[in-house]
Coordinates of C-alpha atoms in Angstrom, one line a residue:
M1121 CA 109.8 71.3 108.9
T1122 CA 112.7 73.0 107.1
V1123 CA 114.5 76.0 108.6
R1124 CA 117.1 78.0 106.6
R1125 CA 119.1 80.7 108.4
Y1126 CA 121.3 83.4 106.9
V1127 CA 123.8 85.5 108.8
T1128 CA 125.1 88.9 107.6
P1129 CA 128.4 90.4 108.7
R1130 CA 127.9 93.5 110.7
A1131 CA 129.4 96.1 108.5
S1132 CA 127.9 99.6 108.4
A1133 CA 128.8 103.1 107.2
A1134 CA 128.0 105.9 109.6
L1135 CA 126.8 109.3 108.5
V1136 CA 127.8 112.0 110.9
L1137 CA 125.4 114.8 111.1
T1138 CA 124.0 117.0 113.9
A1139 CA 120.8 115.5 115.4
L1140 CA 118.6 116.8 118.0
L1141 CA 118.6 114.3 120.8
T1142 CA 115.4 113.4 122.6
T1143 CA 115.0 114.7 126.0
S1144 CA 115.8 112.0 128.6
C1145 CA 113.2 110.9 131.0
A1146 CA 115.5 112.0 133.9
G1147 CA 115.3 115.5 132.5
E1148 CA 111.5 115.3 132.3
K1149 CA 111.4 114.2 135.9
D1150 CA 113.4 117.3 136.9
N1151 CA 111.1 119.6 134.9
D1152 CA 108.0 117.8 136.3
S1153 CA 109.2 118.2 139.9
R1154 CA 109.2 122.0 139.6
T1155 CA 106.2 123.6 141.1
A1156 CA 104.5 126.3 139.0
A1157 CA 103.8 129.7 140.5
G1158 CA 100.7 129.5 142.5
S1159 CA 100.4 125.7 142.2
P1160 CA 99.8 123.9 145.5
S1161 CA 101.7 120.8 144.5
P1162 CA 104.2 119.6 141.9
T1163 CA 103.0 118.0 138.7
P1164 CA 103.3 114.2 138.9
H1165 CA 106.0 112.7 136.7
G1166 CA 104.4 111.4 133.4
Y1167 CA 101.2 113.5 133.9
V1168 CA 99.1 113.9 130.8
E1169 CA 96.1 116.2 131.0
G1170 CA 92.8 114.5 130.4
A1171 CA 94.3 111.0 130.6
H1172 CA 94.5 108.3 133.3
E1173 CA 97.8 106.7 134.0
A1174 CA 97.8 103.0 134.8
A1175 CA 100.4 100.5 136.0
E1176 CA 99.7 98.0 133.3
Q1177 CA 99.1 98.0 129.5
Q1178 CA 95.7 99.4 128.5
S1179 CA 95.1 97.5 125.3
R1180 CA 92.1 98.1 123.0
L1181 CA 91.2 96.5 119.7
L1182 CA 89.9 98.6 116.8
L1183 CA 87.4 96.7 114.7
N1184 CA 85.6 97.5 111.4
D1185 CA 83.3 95.8 109.0
P1186 CA 83.9 97.4 105.6
D1187 CA 80.5 96.3 104.1
S1188 CA 78.3 97.8 106.8
G1189 CA 80.7 100.4 107.9
N1190 CA 80.2 99.5 111.6
S1191 CA 83.1 100.2 113.8
R1192 CA 83.8 99.2 117.4
V1193 CA 86.5 99.5 120.0
L1194 CA 87.0 96.6 122.3
D1195 CA 88.5 97.4 125.7
L1196 CA 90.6 94.4 126.6
I1197 CA 90.8 95.4 130.3
T1198 CA 87.1 95.8 130.9
G1199 CA 85.7 93.7 128.1
K1200 CA 83.4 96.6 127.1
V1201 CA 82.6 97.3 123.5
H1202 CA 82.4 100.9 122.4
R1203 CA 80.6 102.1 119.2
T1204 CA 82.3 104.7 117.0
A1205 CA 81.5 106.4 113.7
R1206 CA 80.5 104.3 110.7
V1207 CA 83.3 104.0 108.1
A1208 CA 82.1 102.1 105.1
G1209 CA 84.3 100.7 102.3
A1210 CA 87.6 100.6 104.3
V1211 CA 90.2 98.4 102.6
R1212 CA 92.9 98.7 105.3
L1213 CA 93.3 99.5 108.9
G1214 CA 96.6 100.7 110.3
T1215 CA 97.7 102.1 113.7
D1216 CA 100.6 103.9 115.3
G1217 CA 99.9 102.6 118.8
R1218 CA 97.1 105.1 119.6
F1219 CA 95.4 106.3 116.5
G1220 CA 93.7 104.0 114.0
Y1221 CA 93.7 104.9 110.3
L1222 CA 90.8 103.4 108.2
H1223 CA 91.7 103.8 104.5
T1224 CA 88.8 104.1 102.1
S1225 CA 88.7 105.1 98.4
G1226 CA 87.9 108.7 99.3
A1227 CA 89.8 109.5 102.5
T1228 CA 91.5 108.1 105.5
H1229 CA 89.4 108.2 108.7
V1230 CA 91.3 108.9 111.9
L1231 CA 90.1 107.3 115.2
D1232 CA 91.6 108.0 118.5
S1233 CA 91.5 104.8 120.5
G1234 CA 92.2 106.6 123.7
T1235 CA 94.9 104.3 124.8
W1236 CA 98.7 104.5 124.3
M1237 CA 102.1 104.0 125.9
V1238 CA 105.2 106.1 126.3
D1239 CA 108.4 104.2 126.3
H1240 CA 111.4 105.9 128.0
G1241 CA 113.7 102.9 127.7
D1242 CA 114.2 102.1 131.4
H1243 CA 110.5 102.4 132.1
V1244 CA 107.1 102.7 130.4
H1245 CA 104.0 104.9 131.0
Y1246 CA 100.6 103.5 130.1
Y1247 CA 97.6 105.8 129.5
S1248 CA 93.9 105.7 128.8
A1249 CA 91.4 108.4 127.8
A1250 CA 88.2 108.9 126.0
I1251 CA 87.6 107.3 122.6
R1252 CA 86.8 109.8 119.8
D1253 CA 86.6 110.2 116.1
V1254 CA 89.1 112.8 114.9
G1255 CA 88.2 113.3 111.3
E1256 CA 89.6 112.5 107.9
L1257 CA 92.9 112.8 106.1
P1258 CA 92.6 113.8 102.4
V1259 CA 94.3 110.7 101.1
G1260 CA 93.1 107.4 99.5
P1261 CA 93.6 103.7 100.2
E1262 CA 97.2 103.6 99.1
A1263 CA 98.4 106.2 101.6
Q1264 CA 101.0 105.2 104.1
V1265 CA 100.8 106.7 107.6
R1266 CA 103.7 106.6 110.1
S1267 CA 104.1 108.5 113.4
D1268 CA 106.3 109.3 116.4
A1269 CA 105.6 111.4 119.4
A1270 CA 105.8 114.7 117.5
V1271 CA 104.6 114.2 113.9
T1272 CA 102.5 112.0 111.7
A1273 CA 103.9 111.5 108.2
V1274 CA 101.3 110.8 105.5
T1275 CA 102.6 109.7 102.1
D1276 CA 100.1 109.4 99.3
E1277 CA 100.2 107.1 96.2
N1278 CA 102.1 109.7 94.3
G1279 CA 104.9 109.9 96.8
R1280 CA 103.9 113.3 98.2
T1281 CA 104.3 113.5 102.0
V1282 CA 102.5 115.8 104.4
L1283 CA 103.4 116.2 108.1
Y1284 CA 100.7 116.6 110.7
D1285 CA 101.1 117.9 114.2
R1286 CA 100.8 115.0 116.5
S1287 CA 99.8 117.2 119.5
E1288 CA 96.9 118.6 117.5
L1289 CA 95.7 115.0 116.7
E1290 CA 95.8 114.3 120.4
K1291 CA 93.4 117.3 120.9
G1292 CA 91.0 115.9 118.3
R1293 CA 92.1 118.2 115.4
I1294 CA 93.8 117.5 112.1
V1295 CA 96.3 120.2 111.4
S1296 CA 99.0 119.9 108.7
S1297 CA 102.3 121.5 109.6
R1298 CA 104.4 121.3 106.5
T1299 CA 105.1 119.4 103.3
P1300 CA 108.6 118.2 102.5
A1301 CA 109.8 119.0 99.0
G1302 CA 110.0 116.3 96.4
T1303 CA 108.4 112.9 96.2
Y1304 CA 109.3 109.6 97.9
T1305 CA 109.1 105.9 96.9
G1306 CA 107.2 103.9 99.5
V1307 CA 106.9 105.1 103.0
V1308 CA 108.4 108.1 104.9
V1309 CA 109.2 107.1 108.5
P1310 CA 109.7 109.6 111.4
Y1311 CA 112.8 108.5 113.4
E1312 CA 114.9 110.2 116.0
E1313 CA 113.5 113.7 115.2
H1314 CA 114.3 113.1 111.5
L1315 CA 112.5 111.6 108.5
L1316 CA 113.7 108.6 106.5
G1317 CA 112.5 108.1 102.9
F1318 CA 113.6 106.8 99.6
T1319 CA 114.1 108.9 96.4
D1320 CA 114.7 108.0 92.8
E1321 CA 118.0 109.3 91.6
S1322 CA 119.5 108.5 88.2
G1323 CA 117.5 105.2 88.0
S1324 CA 118.3 104.0 91.5
T1325 CA 116.4 104.2 94.8
K1326 CA 118.5 105.8 97.6
L1327 CA 117.9 106.5 101.2
A1328 CA 117.5 110.2 102.3
V1329 CA 117.5 111.7 105.8
L1330 CA 115.4 114.8 106.3
D1331 CA 115.0 117.1 109.2
R1332 CA 111.6 117.9 110.6
E1333 CA 111.3 121.0 108.3
G1334 CA 111.5 118.6 105.4
K1335 CA 115.0 119.7 104.4
R1336 CA 117.4 117.0 103.4
V1337 CA 120.4 116.8 105.8
A1338 CA 122.1 113.7 104.5
S1339 CA 122.1 111.4 101.5
P1340 CA 123.6 108.1 102.4
D1341 CA 125.3 106.2 99.6
V1342 CA 123.0 103.2 100.0
E1343 CA 120.5 101.8 97.6
C1344 CA 117.3 99.8 98.1
E1345 CA 115.7 98.1 95.1
E1346 CA 111.9 98.0 95.3
P1347 CA 111.5 99.3 98.9
R1348 CA 108.5 97.7 100.6
G1349 CA 107.8 97.0 104.2
D1350 CA 109.1 98.8 107.3
A1351 CA 109.2 98.4 111.1
V1352 CA 110.5 100.4 114.0
T1353 CA 112.5 98.3 116.6
R1354 CA 114.7 99.1 119.5
R1355 CA 117.7 98.5 117.3
G1356 CA 116.6 101.0 114.6
V1357 CA 114.3 101.2 111.6
V1358 CA 114.1 98.2 109.3
L1359 CA 113.3 99.0 105.7
G1360 CA 112.5 96.1 103.3
C1361 CA 114.4 95.8 100.0
A1362 CA 114.3 93.3 97.1
D1363 CA 117.5 91.6 98.4
G1364 CA 116.6 91.7 102.1
A1365 CA 116.5 94.8 104.3
L1366 CA 118.3 97.9 105.5
L1367 CA 118.7 98.6 109.2
V1368 CA 119.0 102.4 109.8
R1369 CA 120.2 103.6 113.2
E1370 CA 121.1 106.8 115.0
K1371 CA 123.7 107.2 117.7
D1372 CA 125.3 110.3 119.1
G1373 CA 124.3 112.4 116.0
A1374 CA 125.4 109.8 113.5
F1375 CA 123.2 107.7 111.2
S1376 CA 124.2 104.3 109.9
A1377 CA 122.6 102.1 107.2
E1378 CA 123.5 98.4 107.3
R1379 CA 122.4 95.8 104.9
I1380 CA 120.8 92.5 106.0
P1381 CA 120.5 90.5 102.8
H1382 CA 118.6 87.2 102.5
G1383 CA 121.8 85.4 101.7
E1384 CA 120.4 83.8 98.6
D1385 CA 118.3 84.7 95.6
V1386 CA 114.7 84.9 96.7
P1387 CA 111.9 84.8 94.1
A1388 CA 109.8 88.0 94.0
E1389 CA 106.7 86.2 95.2
E1390 CA 108.6 84.9 98.3
R1391 CA 110.3 88.1 99.4
A1392 CA 109.3 89.9 102.7
V1393 CA 107.2 92.9 101.8
S1394 CA 105.2 93.5 104.9
F1395 CA 106.5 93.1 108.5
R1396 CA 104.5 92.1 111.6
Q1397 CA 105.9 92.3 115.1
R1398 CA 105.1 92.9 118.7
P1399 CA 105.6 96.7 118.8
G1400 CA 109.2 97.5 119.8
S1401 CA 110.3 93.9 119.4
D1402 CA 113.5 93.1 117.5
T1403 CA 112.0 90.0 115.9
L1404 CA 110.0 90.6 112.7
T1405 CA 107.8 88.2 110.6
A1406 CA 106.6 88.2 107.0
P1407 CA 105.1 85.6 104.7
A1408 CA 107.6 83.9 102.5
G1409 CA 105.2 82.9 99.7
D1410 CA 102.2 80.8 100.4
D1411 CA 103.6 78.1 102.7
A1412 CA 106.4 79.6 104.7
V1413 CA 107.3 82.5 106.9
W1414 CA 110.4 84.7 107.2
V1415 CA 111.6 85.6 110.7
L1416 CA 114.1 88.4 110.8
D1417 CA 116.2 88.7 114.0
V1418 CA 117.4 92.3 113.9
T1419 CA 119.8 91.8 116.9
E1420 CA 121.6 88.9 115.3
R1421 CA 121.1 90.2 111.7
T1422 CA 119.7 86.8 110.6
W1423 CA 116.9 85.7 108.3
T1424 CA 115.2 82.4 109.1
R1425 CA 112.8 80.7 106.7
V1426 CA 110.3 78.4 108.5
D1427 CA 108.3 76.1 106.3
T1428 CA 104.7 75.9 107.6
G1429 CA 101.3 75.1 106.2
P1430 CA 99.4 77.5 103.9
V1431 CA 99.7 80.9 105.6
V1432 CA 96.9 83.3 106.4
A1433 CA 98.8 85.5 108.9
A1434 CA 101.9 85.3 111.0
N1435 CA 103.4 87.1 114.0
T1436 CA 105.6 86.6 117.1
A1437 CA 106.3 88.2 120.4
G1438 CA 110.1 87.5 119.9
E1439 CA 112.4 86.9 122.8
G1440 CA 112.1 83.1 122.8
S1441 CA 108.4 83.1 122.1
P1442 CA 106.9 80.9 119.4
L1443 CA 106.3 81.9 115.8
L1444 CA 102.5 82.2 115.5
V1445 CA 101.0 81.2 112.1
L1446 CA 97.3 81.3 111.3
E1447 CA 96.8 78.7 108.6
T1448 CA 94.1 77.8 106.1
D1449 CA 92.9 75.0 108.3
G1450 CA 91.5 77.7 110.5
S1451 CA 93.8 76.9 113.4
L1452 CA 96.6 78.9 115.0
H1453 CA 99.9 77.0 114.9
G1454 CA 103.0 77.6 117.1
Y1455 CA 106.5 76.9 115.7
D1456 CA 109.9 76.8 117.4
I1457 CA 111.8 79.4 115.3
A1458 CA 115.2 77.7 115.8
T1459 CA 114.1 74.2 114.7
G1460 CA 111.0 74.9 112.6
K1461 CA 109.2 72.2 114.6
Q1462 CA 105.5 72.7 115.3
I1463 CA 105.0 72.8 119.1
A1464 CA 101.4 73.7 119.5
R1465 CA 98.1 74.1 117.7
T1466 CA 94.6 75.4 118.6
E1467 CA 91.2 74.1 117.6
P1468 CA 90.0 75.8 114.4
L1469 CA 89.3 79.5 115.1
L1470 CA 88.2 80.6 111.7
T1471 CA 85.0 79.8 109.8
G1472 CA 83.9 80.2 106.2
D1473 CA 85.9 82.0 103.5
E1474 CA 88.2 83.6 106.0
R1475 CA 90.3 80.5 105.9
R1476 CA 92.6 82.0 103.2
A1477 CA 95.2 84.6 103.0
G1478 CA 93.9 88.2 102.8
T1479 CA 95.7 89.3 99.6
D1480 CA 93.4 92.4 99.5
G1481 CA 94.5 93.5 103.0
T1482 CA 91.3 92.4 104.7
G1483 CA 92.2 88.9 105.9
P1484 CA 92.4 87.9 109.5
V1485 CA 95.5 89.1 111.4
I1486 CA 97.4 88.1 114.5
E1487 CA 98.0 91.0 117.0
V1488 CA 100.6 90.4 119.7
D1489 CA 101.4 92.1 122.9
R1490 CA 103.6 91.2 125.9
S1491 CA 101.4 88.4 127.1
R1492 CA 98.6 87.7 124.7
A1493 CA 97.8 87.3 121.0
Y1494 CA 94.5 88.2 119.3
V1495 CA 92.9 86.6 116.2
N1496 CA 89.8 87.9 114.5
D1497 CA 87.2 85.6 113.0
P1498 CA 85.0 87.8 110.8
E1499 CA 82.3 85.3 109.8
G1500 CA 82.0 84.0 113.4
K1501 CA 81.8 87.6 114.7
K1502 CA 84.5 86.7 117.3
V1503 CA 87.9 87.7 118.6
F1504 CA 90.0 85.1 120.3
E1505 CA 92.6 85.9 123.0
I1506 CA 95.5 83.4 123.0
D1507 CA 98.0 82.8 125.8
Y1508 CA 101.0 82.0 123.5
N1509 CA 103.2 81.1 126.5
D1510 CA 100.8 78.4 127.6
G1511 CA 100.5 76.1 124.6
L1512 CA 98.3 78.5 122.7
R1513 CA 95.6 78.2 125.3
I1514 CA 92.4 80.2 124.4
A1515 CA 92.2 82.5 127.4
R1516 CA 89.1 84.4 126.3
S1517 CA 86.8 84.8 123.4
F1518 CA 84.7 88.0 122.6
D1519 CA 81.3 87.8 120.9
L1520 CA 80.6 90.8 118.7
D1521 CA 77.6 92.3 117.0
I1522 CA 79.6 93.1 113.8
E1523 CA 81.9 91.1 111.5
P1524 CA 85.4 92.2 112.6
V1525 CA 87.0 92.0 109.1
L1526 CA 89.6 94.7 110.0
M1527 CA 91.4 94.6 113.4
A1528 CA 94.3 96.5 115.0
E1529 CA 95.6 96.7 118.6
T1530 CA 96.5 99.9 120.4
G1531 CA 97.9 100.8 123.8
R1532 CA 101.1 98.7 123.3

């Protein structure tokens, strides 16, 4: 296998602006420890009304068959399968870690998986609650949905963005809060109590930073040709561009935008346009054409191109874990990212026509969390759980009563 690696000098231009800083967990602990008037005992740190806090990750898989509309939620702790509302004709399923967004031609259905995590940096809280259908967002299949703890930003195919109150979604209600002025190219990403988006200005696409009221507070002098693909990491937000990516960060009220170019000319059909990762990880993957995968190490600012077999899906847990590639032979392959060498392979997991890349957004995917990976086999009506740290051992398989064409993991 061939591996090519490209290193980018760490040069960035900071934008100094006033930013509201997220309240630290230590501050929350102080607030939580105060006993309310008339209350017999203090509120436990991390308490969320109506939710159960657990010591371990409470992962669930959201599953949908677009043809029948049947939807299920698979609880990976108990193995129990829950029925949810039918959503027919979905072309894409996205998630923000708690809510699932099933995009159809007429609207986007919102499903609360009832499981999520809150990352405070030095520790994490895991929660589980009841599964429920929330309702529909009035946007079609091309809409992009991105969230943080406070807002959900929904950008339609015309570049118009509407912000929804996240706390209302958590209560089972869809309530729009405000609509930032102007239109945006690609996705609008909530980040550090601000919004990041691209605007077309004088024939070029430039990054804009907005406050939560939708007012532009900064216009970095940085361009991004044909923006596609985004991911939130511990190092900042990665935004894909034709020549590579931008890394946008905030520190002490200052935003910086740093280029991470590919290092060589990459044909349009081989550029990274959709990133996959373990949530929070600083290692991203993206198909590099039909027979290779890009791996972006955000910490080191390096792109690595790993030549594989024909790619259906790819992902990695990062931090020394293998690159996982689902190939058209139906098997999951593991590659050493540094050398490009194949180090493991499963028996065929896929059956039938699913042994191909899902160019329409409905192909099999690889979901990765801190210890396991999950692969959906629609025609076989199965989901496989893979221990990627044990030679891609099949730890469990789940038989389903629907074809899980669309799949996303929550609770991570």
